[in-house]
CSV table of C-alpha atoms and ligand atoms in Angstrom, one decimal:
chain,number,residue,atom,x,y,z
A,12,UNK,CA,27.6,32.3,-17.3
A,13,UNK,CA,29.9,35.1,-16.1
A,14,UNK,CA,28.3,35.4,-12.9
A,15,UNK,CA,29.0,31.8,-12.0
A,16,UNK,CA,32.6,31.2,-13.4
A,17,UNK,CA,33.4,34.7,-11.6
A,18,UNK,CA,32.0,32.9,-8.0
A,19,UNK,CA,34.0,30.1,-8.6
A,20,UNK,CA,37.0,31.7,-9.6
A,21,UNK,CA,36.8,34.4,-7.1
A,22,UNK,CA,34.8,33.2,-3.6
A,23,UNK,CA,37.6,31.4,-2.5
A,24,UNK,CA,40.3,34.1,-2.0
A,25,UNK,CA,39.7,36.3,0.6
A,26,UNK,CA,40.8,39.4,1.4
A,27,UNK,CA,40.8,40.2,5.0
A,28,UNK,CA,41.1,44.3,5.5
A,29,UNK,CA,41.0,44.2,9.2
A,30,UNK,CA,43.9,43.8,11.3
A,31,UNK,CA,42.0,42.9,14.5
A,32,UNK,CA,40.6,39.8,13.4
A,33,UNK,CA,44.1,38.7,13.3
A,34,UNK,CA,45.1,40.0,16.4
A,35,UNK,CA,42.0,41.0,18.6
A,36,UNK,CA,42.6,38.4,20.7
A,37,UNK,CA,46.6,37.1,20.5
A,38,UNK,CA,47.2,39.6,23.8
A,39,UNK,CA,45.0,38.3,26.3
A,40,UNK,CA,45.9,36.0,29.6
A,41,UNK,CA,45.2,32.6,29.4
A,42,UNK,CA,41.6,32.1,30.3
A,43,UNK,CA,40.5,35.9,29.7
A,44,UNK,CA,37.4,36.4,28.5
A,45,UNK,CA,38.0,37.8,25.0
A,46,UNK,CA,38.2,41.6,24.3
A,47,UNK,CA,34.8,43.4,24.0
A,48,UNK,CA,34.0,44.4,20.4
A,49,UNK,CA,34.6,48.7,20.1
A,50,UNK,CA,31.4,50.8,20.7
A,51,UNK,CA,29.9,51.8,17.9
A,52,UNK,CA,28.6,50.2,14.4
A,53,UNK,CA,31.9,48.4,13.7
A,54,UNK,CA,31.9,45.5,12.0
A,55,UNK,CA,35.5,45.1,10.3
A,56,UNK,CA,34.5,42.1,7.8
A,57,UNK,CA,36.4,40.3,5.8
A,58,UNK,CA,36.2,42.0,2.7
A,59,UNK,CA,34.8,39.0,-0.4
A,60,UNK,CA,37.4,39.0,-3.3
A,61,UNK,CA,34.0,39.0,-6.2
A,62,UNK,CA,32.9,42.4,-3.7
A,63,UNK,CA,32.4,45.5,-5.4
A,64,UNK,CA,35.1,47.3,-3.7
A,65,UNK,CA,37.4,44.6,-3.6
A,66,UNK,CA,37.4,44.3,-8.1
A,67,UNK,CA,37.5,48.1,-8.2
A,68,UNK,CA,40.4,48.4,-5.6
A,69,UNK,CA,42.5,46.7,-8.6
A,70,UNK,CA,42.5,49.5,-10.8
A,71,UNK,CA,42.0,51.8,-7.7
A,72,UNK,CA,38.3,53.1,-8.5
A,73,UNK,CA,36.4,53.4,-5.3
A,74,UNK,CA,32.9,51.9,-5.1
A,75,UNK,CA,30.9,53.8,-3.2
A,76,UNK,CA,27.4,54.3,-1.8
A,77,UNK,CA,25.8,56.6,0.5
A,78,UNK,CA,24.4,55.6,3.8
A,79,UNK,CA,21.5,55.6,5.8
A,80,UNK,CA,22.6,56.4,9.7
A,81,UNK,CA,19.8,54.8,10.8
A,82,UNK,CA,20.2,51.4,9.4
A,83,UNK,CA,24.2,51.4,10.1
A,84,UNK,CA,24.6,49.2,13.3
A,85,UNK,CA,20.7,48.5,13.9
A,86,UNK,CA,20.1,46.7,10.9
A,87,UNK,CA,23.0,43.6,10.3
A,88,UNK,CA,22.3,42.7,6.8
A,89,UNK,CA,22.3,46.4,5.6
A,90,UNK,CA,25.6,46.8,7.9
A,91,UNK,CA,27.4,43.7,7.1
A,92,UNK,CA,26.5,44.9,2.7
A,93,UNK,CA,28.1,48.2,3.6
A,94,UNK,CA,31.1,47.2,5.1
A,95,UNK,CA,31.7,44.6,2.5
A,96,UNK,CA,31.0,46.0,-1.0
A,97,UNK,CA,31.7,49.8,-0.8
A,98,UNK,CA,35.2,51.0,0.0
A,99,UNK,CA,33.8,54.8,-0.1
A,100,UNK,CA,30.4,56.0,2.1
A,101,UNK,CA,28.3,59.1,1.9
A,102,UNK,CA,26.4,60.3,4.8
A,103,UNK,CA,22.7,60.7,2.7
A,104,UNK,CA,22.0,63.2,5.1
A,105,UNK,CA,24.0,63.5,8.6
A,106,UNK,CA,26.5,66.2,7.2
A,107,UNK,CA,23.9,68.2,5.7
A,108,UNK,CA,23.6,71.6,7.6
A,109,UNK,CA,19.9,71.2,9.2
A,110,UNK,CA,21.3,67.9,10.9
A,111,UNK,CA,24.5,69.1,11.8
A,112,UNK,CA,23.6,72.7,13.4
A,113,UNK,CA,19.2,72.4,14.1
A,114,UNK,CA,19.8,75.4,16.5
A,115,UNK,CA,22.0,78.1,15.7
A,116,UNK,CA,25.2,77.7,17.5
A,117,UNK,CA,24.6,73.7,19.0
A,118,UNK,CA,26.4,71.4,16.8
A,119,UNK,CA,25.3,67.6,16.6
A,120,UNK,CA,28.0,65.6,15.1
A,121,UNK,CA,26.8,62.2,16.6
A,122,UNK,CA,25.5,60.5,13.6
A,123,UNK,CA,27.9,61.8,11.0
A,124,UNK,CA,30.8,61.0,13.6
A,125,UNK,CA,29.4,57.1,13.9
A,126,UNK,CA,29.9,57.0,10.1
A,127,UNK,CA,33.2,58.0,10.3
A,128,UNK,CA,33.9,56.1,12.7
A,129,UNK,CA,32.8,52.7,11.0
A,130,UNK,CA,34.3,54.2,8.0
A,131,UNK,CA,38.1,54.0,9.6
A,132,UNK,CA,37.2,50.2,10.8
A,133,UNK,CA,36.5,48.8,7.2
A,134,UNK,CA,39.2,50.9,5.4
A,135,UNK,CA,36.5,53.0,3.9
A,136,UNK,CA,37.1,56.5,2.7
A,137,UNK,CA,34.4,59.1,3.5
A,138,UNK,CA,32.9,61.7,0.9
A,139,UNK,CA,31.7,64.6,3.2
A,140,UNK,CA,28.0,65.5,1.8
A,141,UNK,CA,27.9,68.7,1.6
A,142,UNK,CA,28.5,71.8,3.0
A,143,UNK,CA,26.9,74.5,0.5
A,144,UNK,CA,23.3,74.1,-0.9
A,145,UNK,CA,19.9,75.4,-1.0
A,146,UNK,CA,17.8,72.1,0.1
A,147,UNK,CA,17.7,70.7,4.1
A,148,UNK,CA,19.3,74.2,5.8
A,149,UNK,CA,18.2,74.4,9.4
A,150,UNK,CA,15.0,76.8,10.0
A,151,UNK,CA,16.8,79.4,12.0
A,152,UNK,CA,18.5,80.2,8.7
A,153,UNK,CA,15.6,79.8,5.5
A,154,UNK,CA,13.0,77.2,5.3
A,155,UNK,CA,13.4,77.0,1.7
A,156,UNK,CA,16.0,78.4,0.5
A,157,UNK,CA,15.5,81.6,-1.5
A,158,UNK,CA,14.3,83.7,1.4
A,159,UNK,CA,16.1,84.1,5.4
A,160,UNK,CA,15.4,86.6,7.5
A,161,UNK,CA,18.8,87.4,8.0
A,162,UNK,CA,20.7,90.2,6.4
A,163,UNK,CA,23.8,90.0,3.8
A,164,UNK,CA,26.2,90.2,5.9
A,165,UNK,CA,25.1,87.7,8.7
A,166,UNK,CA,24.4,84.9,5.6
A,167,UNK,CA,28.2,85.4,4.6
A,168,UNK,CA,29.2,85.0,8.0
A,169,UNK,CA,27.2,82.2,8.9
A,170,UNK,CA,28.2,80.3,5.9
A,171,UNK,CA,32.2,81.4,6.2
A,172,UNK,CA,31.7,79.9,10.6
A,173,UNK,CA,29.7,76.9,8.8
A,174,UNK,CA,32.5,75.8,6.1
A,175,UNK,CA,35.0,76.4,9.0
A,176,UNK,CA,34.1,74.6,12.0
A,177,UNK,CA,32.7,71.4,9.7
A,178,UNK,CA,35.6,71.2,7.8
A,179,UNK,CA,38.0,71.4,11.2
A,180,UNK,CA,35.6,68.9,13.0
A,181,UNK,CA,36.2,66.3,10.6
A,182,UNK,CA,39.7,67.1,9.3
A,183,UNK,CA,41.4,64.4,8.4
A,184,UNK,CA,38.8,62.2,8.1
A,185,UNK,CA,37.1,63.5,5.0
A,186,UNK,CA,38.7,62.0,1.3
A,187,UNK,CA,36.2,64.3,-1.2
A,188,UNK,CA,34.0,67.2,0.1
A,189,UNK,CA,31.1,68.4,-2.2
A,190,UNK,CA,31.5,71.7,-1.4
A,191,UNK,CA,28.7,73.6,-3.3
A,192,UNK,CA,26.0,71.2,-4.3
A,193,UNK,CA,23.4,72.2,-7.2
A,194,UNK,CA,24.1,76.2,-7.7
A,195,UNK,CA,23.1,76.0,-11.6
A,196,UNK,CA,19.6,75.4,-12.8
A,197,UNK,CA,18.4,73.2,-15.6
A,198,UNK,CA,18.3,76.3,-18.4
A,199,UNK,CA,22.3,76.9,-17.3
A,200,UNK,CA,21.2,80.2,-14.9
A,201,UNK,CA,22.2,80.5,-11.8
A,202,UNK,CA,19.8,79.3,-8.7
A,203,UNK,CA,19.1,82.6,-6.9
A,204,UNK,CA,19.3,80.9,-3.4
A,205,UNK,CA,20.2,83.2,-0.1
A,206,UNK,CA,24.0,82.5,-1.2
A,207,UNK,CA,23.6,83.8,-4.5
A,208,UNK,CA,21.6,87.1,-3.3
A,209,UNK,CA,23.6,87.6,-0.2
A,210,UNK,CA,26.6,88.0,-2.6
A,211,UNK,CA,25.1,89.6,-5.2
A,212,UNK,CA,26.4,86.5,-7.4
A,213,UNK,CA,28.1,83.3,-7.8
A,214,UNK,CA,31.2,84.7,-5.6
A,215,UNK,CA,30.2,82.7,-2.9
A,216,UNK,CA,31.6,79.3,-4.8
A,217,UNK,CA,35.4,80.7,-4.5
A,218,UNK,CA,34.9,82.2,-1.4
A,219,UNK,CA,33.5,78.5,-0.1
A,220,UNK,CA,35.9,76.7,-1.8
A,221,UNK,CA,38.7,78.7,-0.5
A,222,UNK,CA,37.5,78.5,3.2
A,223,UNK,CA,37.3,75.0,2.7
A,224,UNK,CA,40.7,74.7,1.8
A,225,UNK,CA,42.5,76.7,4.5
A,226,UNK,CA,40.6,74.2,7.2
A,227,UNK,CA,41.3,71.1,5.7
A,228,UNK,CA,44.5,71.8,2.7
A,229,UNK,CA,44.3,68.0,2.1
A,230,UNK,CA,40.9,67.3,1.2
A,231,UNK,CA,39.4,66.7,-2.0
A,232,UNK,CA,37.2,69.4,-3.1
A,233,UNK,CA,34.3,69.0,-5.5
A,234,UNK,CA,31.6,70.7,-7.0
A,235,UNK,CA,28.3,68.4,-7.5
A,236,UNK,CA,25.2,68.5,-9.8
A,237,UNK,CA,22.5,66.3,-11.6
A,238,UNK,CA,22.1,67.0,-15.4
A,239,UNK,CA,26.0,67.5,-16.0
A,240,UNK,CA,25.8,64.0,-17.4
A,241,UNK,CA,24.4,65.3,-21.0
A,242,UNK,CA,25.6,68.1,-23.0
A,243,UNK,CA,23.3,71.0,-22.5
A,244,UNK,CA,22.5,74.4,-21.2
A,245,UNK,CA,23.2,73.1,-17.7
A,246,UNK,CA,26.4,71.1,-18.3
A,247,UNK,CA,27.8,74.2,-20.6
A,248,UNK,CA,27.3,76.8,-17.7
A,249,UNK,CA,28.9,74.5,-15.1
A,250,UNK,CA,31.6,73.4,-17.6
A,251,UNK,CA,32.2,77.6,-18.1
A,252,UNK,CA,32.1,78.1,-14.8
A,253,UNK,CA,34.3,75.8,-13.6
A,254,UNK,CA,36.8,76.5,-15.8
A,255,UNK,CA,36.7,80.2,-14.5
A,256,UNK,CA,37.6,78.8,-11.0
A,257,UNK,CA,40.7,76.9,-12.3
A,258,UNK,CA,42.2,80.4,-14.2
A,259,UNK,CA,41.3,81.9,-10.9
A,260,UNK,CA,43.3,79.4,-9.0
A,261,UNK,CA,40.2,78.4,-6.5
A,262,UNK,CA,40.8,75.3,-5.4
A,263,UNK,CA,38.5,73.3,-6.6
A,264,UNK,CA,39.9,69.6,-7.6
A,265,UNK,CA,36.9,68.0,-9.0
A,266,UNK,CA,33.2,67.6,-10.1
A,267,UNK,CA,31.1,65.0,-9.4
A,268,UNK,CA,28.3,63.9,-11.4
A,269,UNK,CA,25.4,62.6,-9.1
A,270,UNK,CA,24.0,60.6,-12.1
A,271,UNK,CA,20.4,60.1,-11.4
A,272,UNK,CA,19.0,58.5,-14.6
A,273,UNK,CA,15.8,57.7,-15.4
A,274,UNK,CA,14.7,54.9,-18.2
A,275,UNK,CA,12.5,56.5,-20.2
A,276,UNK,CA,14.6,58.8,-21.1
A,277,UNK,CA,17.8,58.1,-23.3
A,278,UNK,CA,21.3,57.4,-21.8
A,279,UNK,CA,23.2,60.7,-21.9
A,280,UNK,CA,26.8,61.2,-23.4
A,281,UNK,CA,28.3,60.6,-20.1
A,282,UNK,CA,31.7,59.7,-20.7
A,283,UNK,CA,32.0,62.8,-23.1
A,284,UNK,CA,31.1,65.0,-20.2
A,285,UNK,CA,33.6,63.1,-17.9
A,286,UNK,CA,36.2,63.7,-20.2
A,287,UNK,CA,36.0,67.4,-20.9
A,288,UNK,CA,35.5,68.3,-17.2
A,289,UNK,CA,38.6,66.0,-16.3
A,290,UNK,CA,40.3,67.8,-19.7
A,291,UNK,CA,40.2,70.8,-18.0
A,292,UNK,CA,42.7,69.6,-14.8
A,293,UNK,CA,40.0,68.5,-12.9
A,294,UNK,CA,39.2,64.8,-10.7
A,295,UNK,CA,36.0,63.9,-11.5
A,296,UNK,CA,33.4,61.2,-9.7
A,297,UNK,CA,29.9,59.5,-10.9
A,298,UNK,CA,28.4,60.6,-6.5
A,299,UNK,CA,24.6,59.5,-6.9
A,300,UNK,CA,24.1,57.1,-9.2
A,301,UNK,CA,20.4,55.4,-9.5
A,302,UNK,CA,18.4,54.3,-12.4
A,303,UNK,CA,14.7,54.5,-11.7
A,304,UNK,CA,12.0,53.4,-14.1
A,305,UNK,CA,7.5,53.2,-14.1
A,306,UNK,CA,6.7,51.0,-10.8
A,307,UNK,CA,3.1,50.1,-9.8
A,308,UNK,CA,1.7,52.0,-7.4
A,309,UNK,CA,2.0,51.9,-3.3
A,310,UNK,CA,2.8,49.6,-2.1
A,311,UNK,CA,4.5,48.1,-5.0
A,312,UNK,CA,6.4,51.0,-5.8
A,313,UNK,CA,9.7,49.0,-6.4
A,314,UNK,CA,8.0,46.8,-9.4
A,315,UNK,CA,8.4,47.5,-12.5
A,316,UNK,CA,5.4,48.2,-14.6
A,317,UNK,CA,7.2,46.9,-17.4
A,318,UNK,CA,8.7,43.5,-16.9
A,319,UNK,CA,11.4,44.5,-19.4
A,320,UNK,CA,12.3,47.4,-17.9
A,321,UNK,CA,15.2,45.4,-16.0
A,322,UNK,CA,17.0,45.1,-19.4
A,323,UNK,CA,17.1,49.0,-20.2
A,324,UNK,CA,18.1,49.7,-16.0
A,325,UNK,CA,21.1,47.1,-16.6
A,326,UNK,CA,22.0,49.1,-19.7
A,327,UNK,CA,22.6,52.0,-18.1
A,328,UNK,CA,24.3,50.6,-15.0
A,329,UNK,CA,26.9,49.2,-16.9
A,330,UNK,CA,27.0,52.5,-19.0
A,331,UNK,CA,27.0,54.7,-16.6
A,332,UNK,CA,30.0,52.2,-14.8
A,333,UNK,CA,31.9,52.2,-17.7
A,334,UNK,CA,32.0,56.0,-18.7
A,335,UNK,CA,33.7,56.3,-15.1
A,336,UNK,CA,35.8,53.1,-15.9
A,337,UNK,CA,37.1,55.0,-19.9
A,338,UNK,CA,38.1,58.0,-18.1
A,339,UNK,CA,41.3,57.9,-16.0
A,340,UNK,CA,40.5,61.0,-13.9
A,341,UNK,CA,37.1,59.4,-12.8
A,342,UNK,CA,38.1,58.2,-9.1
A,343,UNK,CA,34.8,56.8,-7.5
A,344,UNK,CA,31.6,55.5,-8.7
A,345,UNK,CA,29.1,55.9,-6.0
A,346,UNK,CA,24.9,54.9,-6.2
A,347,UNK,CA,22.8,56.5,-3.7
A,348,UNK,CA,22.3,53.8,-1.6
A,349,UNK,CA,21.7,50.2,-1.8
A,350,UNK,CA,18.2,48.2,-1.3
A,351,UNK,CA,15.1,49.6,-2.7
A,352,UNK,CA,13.4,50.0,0.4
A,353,UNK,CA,16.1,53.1,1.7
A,354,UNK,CA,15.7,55.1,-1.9
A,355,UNK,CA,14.6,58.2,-2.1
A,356,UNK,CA,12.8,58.1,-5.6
A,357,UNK,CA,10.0,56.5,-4.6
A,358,UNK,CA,8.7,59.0,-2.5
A,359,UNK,CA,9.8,61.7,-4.4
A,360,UNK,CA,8.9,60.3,-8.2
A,361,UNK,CA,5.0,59.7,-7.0
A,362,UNK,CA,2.9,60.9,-9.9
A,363,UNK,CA,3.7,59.0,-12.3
A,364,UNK,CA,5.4,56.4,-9.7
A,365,UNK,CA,8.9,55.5,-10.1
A,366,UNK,CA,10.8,52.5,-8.0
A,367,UNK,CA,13.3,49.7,-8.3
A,368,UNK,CA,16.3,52.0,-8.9
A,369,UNK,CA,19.0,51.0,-6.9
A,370,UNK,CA,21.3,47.4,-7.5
A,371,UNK,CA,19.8,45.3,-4.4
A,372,UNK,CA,16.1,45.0,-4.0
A,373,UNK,CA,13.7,45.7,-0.9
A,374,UNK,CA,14.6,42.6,0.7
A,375,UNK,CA,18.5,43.2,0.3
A,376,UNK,CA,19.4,41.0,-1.9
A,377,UNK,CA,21.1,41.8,-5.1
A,378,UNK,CA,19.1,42.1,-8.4
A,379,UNK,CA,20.5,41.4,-11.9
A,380,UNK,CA,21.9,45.3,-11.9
A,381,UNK,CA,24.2,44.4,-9.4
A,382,UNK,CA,25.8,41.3,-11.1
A,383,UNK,CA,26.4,43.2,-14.6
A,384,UNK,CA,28.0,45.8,-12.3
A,385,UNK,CA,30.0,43.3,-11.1
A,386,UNK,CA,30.8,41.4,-14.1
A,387,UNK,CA,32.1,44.8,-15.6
A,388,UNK,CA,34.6,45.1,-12.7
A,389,UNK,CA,35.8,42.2,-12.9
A,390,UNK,CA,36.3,42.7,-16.6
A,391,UNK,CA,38.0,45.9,-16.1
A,392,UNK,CA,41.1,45.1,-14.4
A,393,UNK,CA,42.9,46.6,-17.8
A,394,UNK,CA,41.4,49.7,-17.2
A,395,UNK,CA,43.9,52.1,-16.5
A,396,UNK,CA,44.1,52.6,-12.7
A,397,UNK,CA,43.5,55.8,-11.1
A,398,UNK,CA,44.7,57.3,-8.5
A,399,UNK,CA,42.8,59.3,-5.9
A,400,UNK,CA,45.2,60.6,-3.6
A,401,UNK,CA,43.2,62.3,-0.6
A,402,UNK,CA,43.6,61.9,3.3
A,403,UNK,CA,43.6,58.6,4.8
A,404,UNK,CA,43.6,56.5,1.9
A,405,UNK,CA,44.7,53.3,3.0
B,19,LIG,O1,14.3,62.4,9.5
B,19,LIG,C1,13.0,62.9,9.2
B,19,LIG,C2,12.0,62.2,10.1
B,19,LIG,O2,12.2,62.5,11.4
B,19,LIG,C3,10.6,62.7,9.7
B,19,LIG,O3,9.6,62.0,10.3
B,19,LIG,C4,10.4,62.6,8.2
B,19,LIG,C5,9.0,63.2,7.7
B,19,LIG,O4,9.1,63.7,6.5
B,19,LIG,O5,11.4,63.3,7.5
B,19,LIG,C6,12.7,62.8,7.7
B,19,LIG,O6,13.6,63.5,7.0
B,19,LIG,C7,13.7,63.2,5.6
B,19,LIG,C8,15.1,62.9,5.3
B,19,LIG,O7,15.3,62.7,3.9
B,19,LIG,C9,15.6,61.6,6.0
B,19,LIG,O8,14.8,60.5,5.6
B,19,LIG,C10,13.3,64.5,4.9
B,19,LIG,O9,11.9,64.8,5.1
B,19,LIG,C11,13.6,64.3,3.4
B,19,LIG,O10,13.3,65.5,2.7
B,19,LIG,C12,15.0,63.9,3.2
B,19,LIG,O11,15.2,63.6,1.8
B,19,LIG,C13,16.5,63.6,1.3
B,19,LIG,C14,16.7,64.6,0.2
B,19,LIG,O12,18.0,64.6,-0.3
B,19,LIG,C15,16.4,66.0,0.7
B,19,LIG,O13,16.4,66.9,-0.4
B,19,LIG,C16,16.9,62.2,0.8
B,19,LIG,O14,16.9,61.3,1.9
B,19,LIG,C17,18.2,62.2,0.2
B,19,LIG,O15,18.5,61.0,-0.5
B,19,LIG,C18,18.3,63.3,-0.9
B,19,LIG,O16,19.6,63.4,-1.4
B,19,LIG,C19,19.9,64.3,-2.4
B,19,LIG,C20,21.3,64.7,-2.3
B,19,LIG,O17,21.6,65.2,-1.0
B,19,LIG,C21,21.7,65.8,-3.4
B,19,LIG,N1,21.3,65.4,-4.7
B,19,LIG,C22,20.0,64.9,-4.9
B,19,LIG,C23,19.6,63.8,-3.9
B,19,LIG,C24,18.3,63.3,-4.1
B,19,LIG,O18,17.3,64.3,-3.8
């Protein structure tokens, strides 16, 4: 009922973000052919008033999602989605450190520069994903993680050069960088990863977080994790932890929650654990949200075994939207990705499978997640607003 009175009331006004629709052509000679589009994956659409980006812009929550490089440009309906419902991107993988830097010493910014770039078209703000973490590191450096080849002293150098030159390449350009990503196991301990043995210790979280800083002072700077959601060893550690940082004047200005929740297990006290992060001075941010339930198996992988299942994966979209939505400090609300067929729990959730976790489906089109998520932003516009701050907000 919602969904259609919100079309109606809403499809008619748009907003148009882009200045050079307006103007791309108003300079030309009579009779000129009309200005060539820019290089690049641009697309600069007029942005639907019922969009995702365009309710949450009303109380200033970004809506998010991260992107797949290779769809961006070659694929029109996955382009046109991200330009018009998302007012935030994450590169899924293009910033991580086996992308950027394959050989030691030969950076290859191309992809994660493209994203950027159509970023700044569509008024998007980029989360820069991320620069410390044990998963995806090039070869030359550890092949999984928790063993390299080098010593101590060249693993705290190449990860000081690492957080400097990334951090200066996109300077400017970046609105929230996860700095460390996933240092704290499930049990609350400490992952012993190179960074952790190199310096002996968690040190290595200040000492990135500060580096960050000094080459980009502007920047947002978070430290991200799955599990935080629900009270618990893990969320107690990190919750400690961070709240050591803060007395020791790091500069760490927020933790984001990646939020990847699973239906058969209950919905976690989110919005508690939003609150008593954001309690202690912090931003925080929902970065990575999916909710993933039993598929059949290959290649149905994105239907539900359980034809009710739908019900209990709206649930905890909307939950998981509104915990973000109670708590003022909570600036974006991002899912990983969009369109079943680009997810990566499929191929990681195999035995038993898992699927359908993402709010459109394998054709693109939206499934009922995404019109509760919508319907909840449009009912939200009392919410109080937040405010984000960061570079290049528009
Ligand atoms: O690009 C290569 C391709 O050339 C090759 O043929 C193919 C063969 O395996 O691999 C492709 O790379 C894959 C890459 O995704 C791009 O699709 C990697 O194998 C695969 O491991 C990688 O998975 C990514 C995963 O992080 C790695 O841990 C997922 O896309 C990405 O969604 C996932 O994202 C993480 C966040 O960064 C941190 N939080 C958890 C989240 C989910 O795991």
């Amino acid at each position: 009922m919602l969904r259609s009175a919100l079309s109606i009331g809403l499809v008619s006004a748009t907003v148009l973000l882009s200045g050079a629709a307006l103007t791309g052509s108003a300079s030309a000679e009579p009779g000129a052919a009309p200005a060539p589009p820019p290089p690049g994956p641009g697309h600069s659409a007029p942005v639907p008033a019922d969009s995702l980006r365009a309710l949450g812009d009303r109380i200033g929550l970004r809506i998010g999602t991260a992107v797949n490089t290779d769809e961006l440009g070659s694929n029109a309906e996955y382009t046109r989605i991200t330009a018009e419902q998302f007012s935030s991107v994450t590169p899924e993988n293009v910033m991580k450190w086996q992308l950027v830097e394959p050989n030691r010493g030969t950076y290859d910014w191309a992809a994660a520069d493209r994203l950027v770039s159509f970023a700044k078209k569509n008024k998007q703000l980029v989360r820069g994903h991320t620069l410390v973490w044990h998963n995806q590191l090039p070869t030359w450096l550890s092949s999984d993680g928790f063993t390299t080849t080098l010593s101590n002293n060249e693993v705290k150098a190449v990860l000081k050069k690492h957080i400097q030159d990334q951090v200066k390449h996109f300077k400017g350009d970046i609105w929230q960088w996860d700095v460390v990503n996933e240092a704290f196991d499930d049990d609350g301990k400490p992952r012993e990863t190179i960074w952790y043995k190199a310096w002996g210790g968690l040190g290595y979280i200040a000492d990135a977080f500060r580096w960050a800083h000094e080459a980009d002072p502007k920047a947002l700077l978070f430290y991200n994790d799955y599990n935080l959601e629900f009270t618990g060893p893990k969320s107690n550690a990190v919750y400690d932890f961070v709240k050591t940082l803060k007395a020791q004047r790091v500069p760490i200005d927020g933790v984001g929650f990646q939020g990847h929740l699973d239906t058969q297990y209950g919905f976690p006290d989110l919005q508690n654990n939003l609150q008593r992060f954001a309690d202690l001075g912090l931003k925080v941010a929902e970065t990575e949200v999916d909710v993933r339930t039993f598929t059949e198996a290959a290649p149905n992988v994105n239907t539900p075994t359980n034809p009710l299942a739908v019900y209990a994966q709206e649930s905890y979209w909307s939950r998981a939207l509104k915990a973000c939505l109670a708590v003022r400090e909570c600036i974006s609300f991002t899912p990983w990705g969009f369109g079943d067929t680009y997810s990566w729990i499929p191929g990681w959730f195999a035995d038993p499978q898992e699927g359908a976790a993402l709010l459109y489906d394998a054709d693109l089109k939206p499934k009922s997640q995404y019109y509760v998520i919508q319907q909840d932003l449009a009912l939200a516009a009392g919410a109080p607003r937040r405010d984000g701050g960061g570079p290049g907000r528009p």
